[in-house]
């Protein structure tokens, strides 16, 4: 290895890096160690690196400034390049460092203020970037791979793509990027593999569109402790079949620009897969998390707070989630459209007072819904709404909300273990051809409606206690069917059971209807009411009344 000196003033020293590297007196096959003295150096032409080239300031980091004044970049690397403690500036559209397939790069304690990103990634490279700062440009890792740690990106990008394999640790991104027709993410992983730990993005990403973090084109990424804060941009998108991203310790916070249409804080779509665990999403002009077009997502510990529209929106995709908390969500906590939803240990509460409309906590249209453990309070709509779907609900508790569980449009719903109290409207409703079965439930205290109602639907209650209704406790109308087995109905403000029209049917087995303010059973004269082992007693309007 040759050791040479570059200096602005020292006699017998080279005056520029290029002069030292291209000196024909030095054997071009030998490695070169360049000691560079303090000062500002201008390189007007690019430097070709075919061997190992080390450049080190004699007085430590920050004492040497290099300006790339040419239009063809600064370093073209086919050998190995190591830069330590340099400040490099360039206004050129060409990268200041470009590594070919055989090139290897190590950067330490450097600052790069450049118009374009450095291009790394030799075919078999093991690049290393440590304690560097990138302004306006950044790094594109195109193939190859290596490690990056303890770095700061200011209005700059880190793109890992097309076969690259990189490990990123302790990195910070700040500053928004320009939007435009094809905006680039701040942190992008495209067709590559990456592990990213302890990453912080603050006011980063392209303004007005796209997301700050993007994983795409069969990329594989694992994120640990990723934090995103912004008032103007969305956080994360995972896209394309074969793409997979894992997030552990994710924090997304901030509201988007109220003048913009808004994007979901986190989006997974077009067949991509994602795992999100131990995560929190707060704020956001639209949805906290959106799944679309064949996405598959697993959640294990997610809190979503204060998002303007839906907590999670799932369309033509599959969601499997446990330990989910929703607070202050302006729309549905989970909204499924032709989706497969499998949820457990879910808590929904505290819709904001300015919420417009009656939003369900869980809303499923077509598709399927499986829930094991749901606690709901403070909603403007139903706890669960099913439209044309199949649903199985276990361990549901609802209080202080508009209504309980509703099914419409030929849904099939089974509820096993249901406690509902202090709601304004019906606690269980079967409408428009839906079939609902409720087993082991306690329904108490609503403010002006019945507790369970079948309207052109089929409702079955088994082992259910019903009391304190503000209207008829249980009812059936418009040709619906109602079955009570081992049900106790008492203390309603009106009738215990209402069969409203001739086309409706009620079947009671081993049940009690007692202590209601009006009739125990009030039925249309032509309605079919079948009773077996039923107790009617102490109903103030009579135990049995026929009326149209």
Coordinates of C-alpha atoms in Angstrom, one line a residue:
X1 CA 0.0 0.0 0.0
X2 CA 1.2 3.5 -0.9
X3 CA 0.7 6.4 1.6
X4 CA 0.5 9.8 0.1
X5 CA -0.4 13.4 1.3
X6 CA -2.8 15.9 -0.2
X7 CA -2.5 19.5 0.9
X8 CA -3.3 23.0 -0.2
X9 CA 0.0 24.3 1.0
X10 CA 2.5 21.7 1.9
X11 CA 5.5 21.3 -0.5
X12 CA 5.8 18.0 -2.4
X13 CA 2.2 17.2 -1.6
X14 CA -0.6 16.5 -4.1
X15 CA -3.0 19.4 -4.6
X16 CA -6.1 17.2 -5.2
X17 CA -7.4 13.7 -4.7
X18 CA -7.5 13.1 -8.4
X19 CA -3.9 14.1 -8.8
X20 CA -2.8 11.6 -6.2
X21 CA -4.9 8.7 -7.6
X22 CA -3.9 9.2 -11.2
X23 CA -0.1 9.7 -10.6
X24 CA 1.4 7.3 -13.1
X25 CA 4.5 7.0 -11.0
X26 CA 2.5 5.0 -8.5
X27 CA 1.8 1.3 -9.3
X28 CA -1.9 1.3 -10.2
X29 CA -2.3 -2.2 -8.7
X30 CA -1.2 -1.2 -5.2
X31 CA -3.7 0.2 -2.7
X32 CA -3.5 3.8 -1.8
X33 CA -3.8 5.5 1.6
X34 CA -4.4 9.3 1.2
X35 CA -3.8 11.6 4.2
X36 CA -5.5 14.9 3.4
X37 CA -4.8 18.1 5.3
X38 CA -7.5 20.6 6.3
X39 CA -9.0 22.8 3.6
X40 CA -11.5 23.0 0.8
X41 CA -10.7 21.1 -2.3
X42 CA -12.4 21.2 -5.7
X43 CA -12.5 18.2 -7.9
X44 CA -13.5 19.1 -11.5
X45 CA -13.3 15.6 -12.9
X46 CA -14.4 12.2 -11.5
X47 CA -12.0 9.7 -10.0
X48 CA -11.9 6.1 -11.1
X49 CA -11.2 3.7 -8.2
X50 CA -9.8 0.3 -9.4
X51 CA -7.9 -0.7 -6.2
X52 CA -8.4 0.1 -2.5
X53 CA -8.5 3.8 -1.8
X54 CA -8.6 5.2 1.7
X55 CA -9.0 8.9 2.3
X56 CA -8.5 10.2 5.9
X57 CA -8.2 13.8 7.1
X58 CA -5.1 14.4 9.1
X59 CA -6.9 16.7 11.6
X60 CA -10.0 14.6 12.1
X61 CA -13.6 14.7 10.9
X62 CA -15.0 18.0 9.6
X63 CA -11.7 19.6 8.6
X64 CA -11.8 18.7 4.9
X65 CA -14.3 19.9 2.4
X66 CA -14.5 18.4 -1.1
X67 CA -16.6 20.0 -3.9
X68 CA -17.4 17.9 -6.9
X69 CA -17.5 20.5 -9.6
X70 CA -17.8 18.2 -12.6
X71 CA -20.9 16.8 -14.1
X72 CA -19.9 13.2 -14.0
X73 CA -19.9 12.6 -10.2
X74 CA -16.8 12.2 -8.0
X75 CA -15.9 8.5 -7.3
X76 CA -16.6 5.6 -9.7
X77 CA -15.7 2.5 -7.7
X78 CA -14.7 -0.8 -9.2
X79 CA -12.3 -1.6 -6.4
X80 CA -12.8 -0.5 -2.7
X81 CA -13.3 3.0 -1.5
X82 CA -13.1 4.1 2.2
X83 CA -13.8 7.7 3.1
X84 CA -13.4 9.0 6.7
X85 CA -14.5 12.3 8.1
X86 CA -15.1 14.2 4.8
X87 CA -17.6 16.9 4.0
X88 CA -18.6 16.4 0.3
X89 CA -20.8 18.8 -1.7
X90 CA -22.2 18.4 -5.2
X91 CA -24.9 20.1 -7.3
X92 CA -24.6 17.6 -10.1
X93 CA -27.3 15.2 -11.1
X94 CA -24.7 12.4 -11.1
X95 CA -24.0 10.6 -7.8
X96 CA -20.8 11.6 -6.0
X97 CA -20.2 7.9 -5.4
X98 CA -21.2 5.2 -7.9
X99 CA -20.1 1.6 -7.2
X100 CA -20.1 -0.9 -10.0
X101 CA -20.8 -4.6 -9.5
X102 CA -17.3 -5.2 -8.3
X103 CA -17.1 -2.1 -6.1
X104 CA -17.1 -1.9 -2.3
X105 CA -17.6 1.3 -0.2
X106 CA -17.1 2.2 3.4
X107 CA -18.1 5.7 4.7
X108 CA -17.5 6.9 8.2
X109 CA -18.1 10.2 10.0
X110 CA -18.8 11.9 6.7
X111 CA -21.3 14.6 5.5
X112 CA -22.8 14.5 2.0
X113 CA -24.7 17.5 0.8
X114 CA -25.6 16.5 -2.7
X115 CA -28.3 16.9 -5.4
X116 CA -28.5 13.2 -6.0
X117 CA -28.2 10.0 -3.9
X118 CA -25.0 8.0 -3.7
X119 CA -25.3 4.7 -5.6
X120 CA -23.9 1.7 -3.7
X121 CA -24.2 -2.0 -4.2
X122 CA -21.6 -4.1 -5.9
X123 CA -22.5 -7.7 -6.7
X124 CA -20.7 -9.2 -3.8
X125 CA -20.2 -6.1 -1.8
X126 CA -20.3 -5.6 2.0
X127 CA -20.7 -1.9 2.1
X128 CA -20.5 -0.1 5.5
X129 CA -21.9 3.4 6.3
X130 CA -21.3 4.6 9.9
X131 CA -22.1 7.9 11.6
X132 CA -22.7 9.9 8.4
X133 CA -25.1 12.7 7.5
X134 CA -26.9 13.0 4.2
X135 CA -28.5 16.2 3.0
X136 CA -30.8 16.5 -0.1
X137 CA -29.5 13.4 -1.8
X138 CA -29.1 10.2 0.3
X139 CA -28.2 6.6 -0.6
X140 CA -29.5 4.2 -3.2
X141 CA -28.4 0.6 -2.5
X142 CA -28.9 -1.1 -5.9
X143 CA -28.0 -4.8 -5.4
X144 CA -25.2 -5.9 -3.1
X145 CA -25.7 -4.9 0.5
X146 CA -24.1 -4.1 3.8
X147 CA -24.7 -2.2 7.0
X148 CA -25.7 1.4 7.8
X149 CA -25.8 2.7 11.4
X150 CA -26.0 6.0 13.4
X151 CA -26.8 8.1 10.3
X152 CA -29.0 11.2 9.7
X153 CA -30.9 12.0 6.5
X154 CA -32.1 15.6 6.0
X155 CA -34.5 15.8 3.0
X156 CA -32.7 12.8 1.8
X157 CA -33.6 9.2 0.9
X158 CA -32.5 5.7 1.7
X159 CA -33.5 3.2 -1.0
X160 CA -32.6 -0.5 -0.8
X161 CA -33.6 -2.2 -4.0
X162 CA -33.3 -5.0 -6.5
X163 CA -31.6 -7.8 -4.7
X164 CA -29.8 -5.8 -2.1
X165 CA -29.5 -7.1 1.5
X166 CA -29.0 -4.4 4.1
X167 CA -29.0 -4.0 7.9
X168 CA -29.9 -0.5 9.1
X169 CA -29.6 0.6 12.7
X170 CA -30.1 3.8 14.6
X171 CA -31.1 6.1 11.7
X172 CA -33.0 9.4 11.6
X173 CA -34.9 11.0 8.8
X174 CA -36.1 14.7 8.8
X175 CA -37.5 17.0 6.2
X176 CA -40.1 16.7 3.5
X177 CA -39.4 15.7 0.0
X178 CA -41.0 17.1 -3.1
X179 CA -44.2 15.4 -4.2
X180 CA -45.0 15.5 -7.9
X181 CA -46.3 12.9 -10.4
X182 CA -44.0 10.0 -9.2
X183 CA -43.0 10.8 -5.7
X184 CA -40.3 8.8 -4.0
X185 CA -40.5 7.5 -0.4
X186 CA -38.0 8.6 2.2
X187 CA -37.2 5.0 3.1
X188 CA -37.9 2.5 0.3
X189 CA -37.3 -1.2 0.1
X190 CA -38.0 -2.5 -3.4
X191 CA -37.3 -6.0 -4.4
X192 CA -34.7 -6.2 -1.6
X193 CA -34.2 -7.5 1.9
X194 CA -33.7 -5.3 4.9
X195 CA -33.7 -5.2 8.7
X196 CA -34.3 -1.8 10.2
X197 CA -34.0 -1.1 13.9
X198 CA -34.4 2.1 15.9
X199 CA -35.5 4.3 13.0
X200 CA -37.1 7.7 13.5
X201 CA -38.8 9.7 10.8
X202 CA -39.9 13.3 11.7
X203 CA -41.8 15.5 9.2
X204 CA -40.5 13.2 6.4
X205 CA -41.8 11.8 3.2
X206 CA -43.1 13.2 -0.1
X207 CA -45.6 16.0 0.4
X208 CA -49.2 15.5 -0.8
X209 CA -48.9 11.9 -2.0
X210 CA -47.3 8.5 -1.4
X211 CA -45.8 7.5 2.0
X212 CA -42.6 8.1 3.9
X213 CA -41.8 4.3 4.1
X214 CA -42.5 1.9 1.2
X215 CA -41.9 -1.8 0.8
X216 CA -42.7 -3.1 -2.6
X217 CA -42.0 -5.5 -5.5
X218 CA -41.4 -8.7 -3.4
X219 CA -39.3 -6.8 -0.9
X220 CA -38.8 -8.4 2.5
X221 CA -38.4 -6.0 5.4
X222 CA -38.3 -6.3 9.2
X223 CA -38.7 -3.1 11.3
X224 CA -38.1 -2.9 15.0
X225 CA -38.8 0.4 16.9
X226 CA -39.9 2.5 13.9
X227 CA -41.2 5.9 14.9
X228 CA -43.0 8.3 12.5
X229 CA -44.3 11.8 13.3
X230 CA -45.7 14.1 10.6
X231 CA -48.4 16.7 10.1
X232 CA -48.4 16.5 6.3
X233 CA -47.6 13.0 5.0
X234 CA -48.7 9.4 5.5
X235 CA -46.4 6.9 7.1
X236 CA -46.1 3.4 5.5
X237 CA -47.2 1.4 2.5
X238 CA -46.6 -2.2 1.8
X239 CA -47.6 -3.3 -1.7
X240 CA -47.5 -6.1 -4.3
X241 CA -47.9 -9.9 -4.2
X242 CA -44.8 -11.5 -2.6
X243 CA -44.0 -8.4 -0.6
X244 CA -43.8 -8.9 3.2
X245 CA -43.0 -6.5 6.0
X246 CA -42.9 -7.0 9.8
X247 CA -43.2 -4.1 12.3
X248 CA -42.5 -4.5 16.0
X249 CA -42.6 -1.5 18.3
X250 CA -44.2 0.8 15.6
X251 CA -45.3 4.3 16.5
X252 CA -47.2 6.5 14.0
X253 CA -48.5 9.9 15.2
X254 CA -49.7 13.1 13.7
X255 CA -52.5 14.6 11.7
X256 CA -52.3 15.2 8.0
X257 CA -52.8 18.5 6.2
X258 CA -56.5 19.4 6.5
X259 CA -56.4 20.8 3.0
X260 CA -55.3 17.5 1.5
X261 CA -57.6 14.5 0.7
X262 CA -55.5 12.4 3.0
X263 CA -54.0 8.9 2.9
X264 CA -54.3 6.2 5.5
X265 CA -51.4 6.3 8.0
X266 CA -50.5 2.7 7.1
X267 CA -51.6 0.9 3.9
X268 CA -51.1 -2.8 2.8
X269 CA -52.5 -3.7 -0.6
X270 CA -52.2 -5.6 -3.9
X271 CA -51.5 -9.0 -2.3
X272 CA -48.8 -7.8 0.1
X273 CA -48.4 -9.3 3.6
X274 CA -47.6 -7.6 6.9
X275 CA -47.2 -8.3 10.6
X276 CA -47.7 -5.5 13.0
X277 CA -47.0 -6.0 16.8
X278 CA -46.8 -3.8 19.8
X279 CA -47.8 -0.7 17.8
X280 CA -49.7 2.6 18.2
X281 CA -51.2 4.8 15.5
X282 CA -52.6 8.2 16.6
X283 CA -54.0 11.0 14.5
X284 CA -54.5 10.9 10.7
X285 CA -56.9 12.5 8.3
X286 CA -58.2 9.2 7.0
X287 CA -57.8 5.6 8.3
X288 CA -55.3 4.4 10.7
X289 CA -54.7 1.2 8.7
X290 CA -56.0 0.2 5.3
X291 CA -55.9 -3.3 3.7
X292 CA -57.0 -3.6 0.0
X293 CA -56.9 -5.9 -3.0
X294 CA -55.8 -9.2 -1.5
X295 CA -53.7 -8.0 1.4
X296 CA -53.0 -10.3 4.3
X297 CA -52.2 -8.7 7.7
X298 CA -51.6 -10.1 11.2
X299 CA -51.8 -7.8 14.2
X300 CA -50.6 -8.6 17.7
X301 CA -51.1 -5.6 20.0
X302 CA -52.3 -2.4 18.2
X303 CA -53.8 0.8 19.6
X304 CA -55.4 3.3 17.2
X305 CA -56.5 6.7 18.5
X306 CA -58.0 9.9 17.2
X307 CA -58.1 9.0 13.5
X308 CA -60.7 11.0 11.5
X309 CA -62.3 8.2 9.5
X310 CA -61.9 4.4 10.2
X311 CA -59.5 2.7 12.6
X312 CA -58.9 -0.2 10.2
X313 CA -60.5 -0.6 6.7
X314 CA -60.3 -4.0 5.1
X315 CA -61.5 -4.5 1.5
X316 CA -61.1 -7.8 -0.3
X317 CA -58.4 -8.8 2.1
X318 CA -57.8 -10.8 5.2
X319 CA -57.1 -9.5 8.7
X320 CA -56.1 -11.5 11.8
X321 CA -55.7 -9.4 14.9
X322 CA -55.5 -9.7 18.7
X323 CA -55.2 -7.2 21.5
X324 CA -56.6 -4.3 19.6
X325 CA -57.7 -1.0 21.2
X326 CA -59.6 1.8 19.4
X327 CA -60.3 5.2 21.0
X328 CA -61.6 8.4 19.5
X329 CA -62.1 6.9 16.1
X330 CA -64.4 9.0 13.9
X331 CA -65.9 6.1 11.9
X332 CA -65.8 2.3 12.2
X333 CA -63.2 0.8 14.4
X334 CA -62.9 -2.0 11.9
X335 CA -64.7 -1.8 8.6
X336 CA -64.7 -4.9 6.4
X337 CA -65.9 -5.1 2.8
X338 CA -65.9 -8.5 1.3
X339 CA -63.2 -9.3 3.8
X340 CA -62.1 -12.1 6.1
X341 CA -61.9 -10.7 9.7
X342 CA -60.6 -12.8 12.6
X343 CA -60.3 -10.7 15.8
X344 CA -59.7 -11.3 19.5
X345 CA -59.4 -9.2 22.6
X346 CA -60.8 -6.0 21.1
X347 CA -61.7 -2.8 22.9
X348 CA -63.6 0.0 21.3
X349 CA -64.6 3.2 23.0
X350 CA -64.9 7.0 23.2
X351 CA -66.0 8.1 19.8
X352 CA -65.4 11.9 19.6
X353 CA -68.5 14.0 20.4
X354 CA -68.4 15.7 16.9
X355 CA -68.8 12.3 15.1
X356 CA -71.4 12.6 12.3
X357 CA -73.7 9.6 11.8
X358 CA -74.2 6.3 13.6
X359 CA -70.9 4.3 13.1
X360 CA -70.6 0.7 14.1
X361 CA -67.7 -0.5 16.1
X362 CA -67.2 -3.5 13.9
X363 CA -68.8 -3.4 10.5
X364 CA -68.7 -6.3 8.1
X365 CA -70.3 -6.2 4.6
X366 CA -70.2 -9.7 2.9
X367 CA -67.2 -11.8 3.8
X368 CA -66.8 -13.2 7.3
X369 CA -66.3 -12.0 10.8
X370 CA -64.9 -14.0 13.7
X371 CA -64.6 -12.3 17.1
X372 CA -63.4 -13.7 20.5
X373 CA -63.6 -11.0 23.2
X374 CA -65.1 -7.6 22.4
X375 CA -65.6 -4.7 24.8
X376 CA -67.5 -1.6 23.5
X377 CA -68.6 1.6 25.1
X378 CA -69.4 5.2 24.0
X379 CA -70.3 4.6 20.3
X380 CA -72.8 6.5 18.2
X381 CA -73.9 3.4 16.4
X382 CA -74.0 -0.4 16.9
X383 CA -71.3 -2.3 18.5
X384 CA -71.4 -4.8 15.6
X385 CA -73.1 -4.5 12.2
X386 CA -73.3 -7.4 9.7
X387 CA -74.5 -7.0 6.2
X388 CA -74.7 -10.1 4.0
X389 CA -71.9 -11.8 5.9
X390 CA -71.3 -14.7 8.2
X391 CA -70.3 -13.8 11.8
X392 CA -69.4 -15.7 14.9
X393 CA -69.0 -13.6 18.1
X394 CA -67.9 -14.8 21.5
X395 CA -67.6 -12.9 24.7
X396 CA -69.1 -9.5 23.7
X397 CA -69.7 -6.7 26.2
X398 CA -71.5 -3.5 25.2
X399 CA -72.5 -0.5 27.3
X400 CA -73.4 3.2 26.9
X401 CA -73.7 3.1 23.2
X402 CA -76.4 3.5 20.6
X403 CA -77.2 -0.2 20.0
X404 CA -75.7 -3.7 20.3
X405 CA -75.6 -6.2 17.5
X406 CA -77.4 -5.8 14.2
X407 CA -77.7 -8.1 11.2
X408 CA -79.1 -7.3 7.7
X409 CA -79.2 -8.5 4.2
X410 CA -79.3 -12.3 4.8
X411 CA -76.5 -12.4 7.3
X412 CA -75.9 -15.4 9.5
X413 CA -74.7 -14.4 13.0
X414 CA -74.1 -16.5 16.1
X415 CA -73.3 -14.8 19.5
X416 CA -72.1 -16.8 22.4
X417 CA -71.7 -14.9 25.6
X418 CA -73.2 -11.4 25.4
X419 CA -73.6 -8.7 28.1
X420 CA -75.3 -5.5 27.0
X421 CA -76.6 -2.6 29.2
X422 CA -77.5 1.1 29.0
X423 CA -77.9 1.4 25.3
X424 CA -80.4 3.7 23.5
X425 CA -81.8 1.3 20.9
X426 CA -82.1 -2.5 20.3
X427 CA -79.5 -4.7 21.7
X428 CA -80.0 -7.6 19.2
X429 CA -81.6 -7.1 15.8
X430 CA -82.3 -9.5 12.9
X431 CA -83.4 -7.7 9.8
X432 CA -84.1 -8.5 6.1
X433 CA -83.7 -12.2 5.9
X434 CA -80.8 -12.5 8.4
X435 CA -80.5 -15.4 10.9
X436 CA -79.2 -14.5 14.4
X437 CA -78.7 -16.9 17.3
X438 CA -77.7 -15.6 20.7
X439 CA -76.6 -18.0 23.5
X440 CA -75.8 -17.1 27.1
X441 CA -76.6 -13.4 27.3
X442 CA -77.7 -10.7 29.7
X443 CA -79.5 -7.8 28.2
X444 CA -80.5 -4.9 30.6
X445 CA -81.6 -1.3 30.7
X446 CA -82.1 0.5 27.4
X447 CA -83.7 3.9 27.0
X448 CA -86.7 3.6 24.7
X449 CA -86.5 0.6 22.4
X450 CA -86.9 -3.1 22.7
X451 CA -83.9 -5.3 23.7
X452 CA -84.2 -8.0 21.0
X453 CA -86.1 -7.6 17.7
X454 CA -86.7 -9.7 14.6
X455 CA -87.9 -7.6 11.6
X456 CA -88.2 -9.9 8.5
X457 CA -85.4 -11.9 10.0
X458 CA -85.0 -15.0 12.2
X459 CA -83.9 -14.5 15.8
X460 CA -83.2 -17.2 18.3
X461 CA -82.4 -16.5 22.0
X462 CA -81.1 -19.3 24.2
X463 CA -80.2 -19.0 27.9
X464 CA -80.8 -15.3 27.9
X465 CA -81.8 -12.9 30.7
X466 CA -83.7 -9.8 29.6
X467 CA -84.8 -6.9 31.9
X468 CA -85.3 -3.2 32.1
X469 CA -86.5 -2.5 28.5
X470 CA -87.7 1.0 27.6
X471 CA -90.3 -0.5 25.2
X472 CA -91.4 -4.1 24.3
X473 CA -88.6 -6.3 25.6
X474 CA -88.7 -8.7 22.7
X475 CA -90.5 -8.3 19.4
X476 CA -91.1 -9.8 15.9
X477 CA -92.6 -8.1 12.9
X478 CA -92.9 -8.2 9.1
X479 CA -93.0 -11.9 8.8
X480 CA -90.0 -12.6 11.0
X481 CA -89.4 -15.6 13.3
X482 CA -88.6 -15.5 17.0
X483 CA -87.5 -18.4 19.2
X484 CA -87.0 -18.1 22.9
X485 CA -85.5 -21.1 24.8
X486 CA -84.6 -20.9 28.5
X487 CA -85.2 -17.1 28.4
X488 CA -86.2 -14.9 31.3
X489 CA -88.1 -11.7 30.3
X490 CA -89.0 -9.2 33.0
X491 CA -89.6 -5.6 34.1
X492 CA -90.1 -3.9 30.7
X493 CA -91.9 -0.6 30.3
X494 CA -94.3 -2.1 27.8
X495 CA -95.0 -5.7 26.8
X496 CA -92.7 -8.6 27.5
X497 CA -93.1 -10.1 24.0
X498 CA -94.7 -8.4 20.9
X499 CA -95.8 -10.3 17.8
X500 CA -96.8 -7.5 15.6
X501 CA -98.3 -9.0 12.5
X502 CA -100.1 -12.1 11.2
X503 CA -97.1 -13.3 9.1
X504 CA -94.7 -13.3 12.1
X505 CA -94.1 -16.4 14.3
X506 CA -92.9 -16.9 17.9
X507 CA -91.8 -20.1 19.6
X508 CA -91.2 -20.1 23.4
X509 CA -89.8 -23.1 25.3
X510 CA -88.9 -23.2 29.0
X511 CA -89.1 -19.5 29.4
X512 CA -90.5 -16.9 31.9
X513 CA -92.2 -13.6 31.1
X514 CA -93.0 -11.7 34.3
X515 CA -93.4 -8.3 35.9
X516 CA -93.8 -6.2 32.7
X517 CA -95.8 -2.9 32.7
X518 CA -98.2 -4.1 29.9
X519 CA -99.0 -7.5 28.6
X520 CA -96.7 -10.5 29.1
X521 CA -97.4 -11.5 25.4
X522 CA -99.1 -9.2 23.0
X523 CA -99.8 -10.9 19.7
X524 CA -101.7 -10.2 16.4
X525 CA -104.8 -12.4 16.4
X526 CA -103.6 -14.3 13.3
X527 CA -100.0 -14.7 14.4
X528 CA -98.6 -18.1 15.3
X529 CA -97.3 -18.3 18.9
X530 CA -96.2 -21.7 20.1
X531 CA -95.5 -22.1 23.8
X532 CA -94.2 -25.0 25.9
X533 CA -93.3 -24.9 29.6
X534 CA -93.7 -21.1 29.7
X535 CA -94.5 -19.1 32.8
X536 CA -96.5 -15.9 32.3
X537 CA -97.1 -14.0 35.6
X538 CA -97.5 -10.6 37.3
X539 CA -97.7 -8.7 34.0
X540 CA -99.8 -5.5 34.7
X541 CA -101.6 -5.5 31.3
X542 CA -102.4 -9.2 31.5
X543 CA -100.4 -12.2 30.7
X544 CA -101.8 -12.7 27.2
X545 CA -103.4 -10.0 24.9
X546 CA -104.5 -10.3 21.3
X547 CA -104.4 -7.0 19.4
X548 CA -103.7 -5.8 15.8

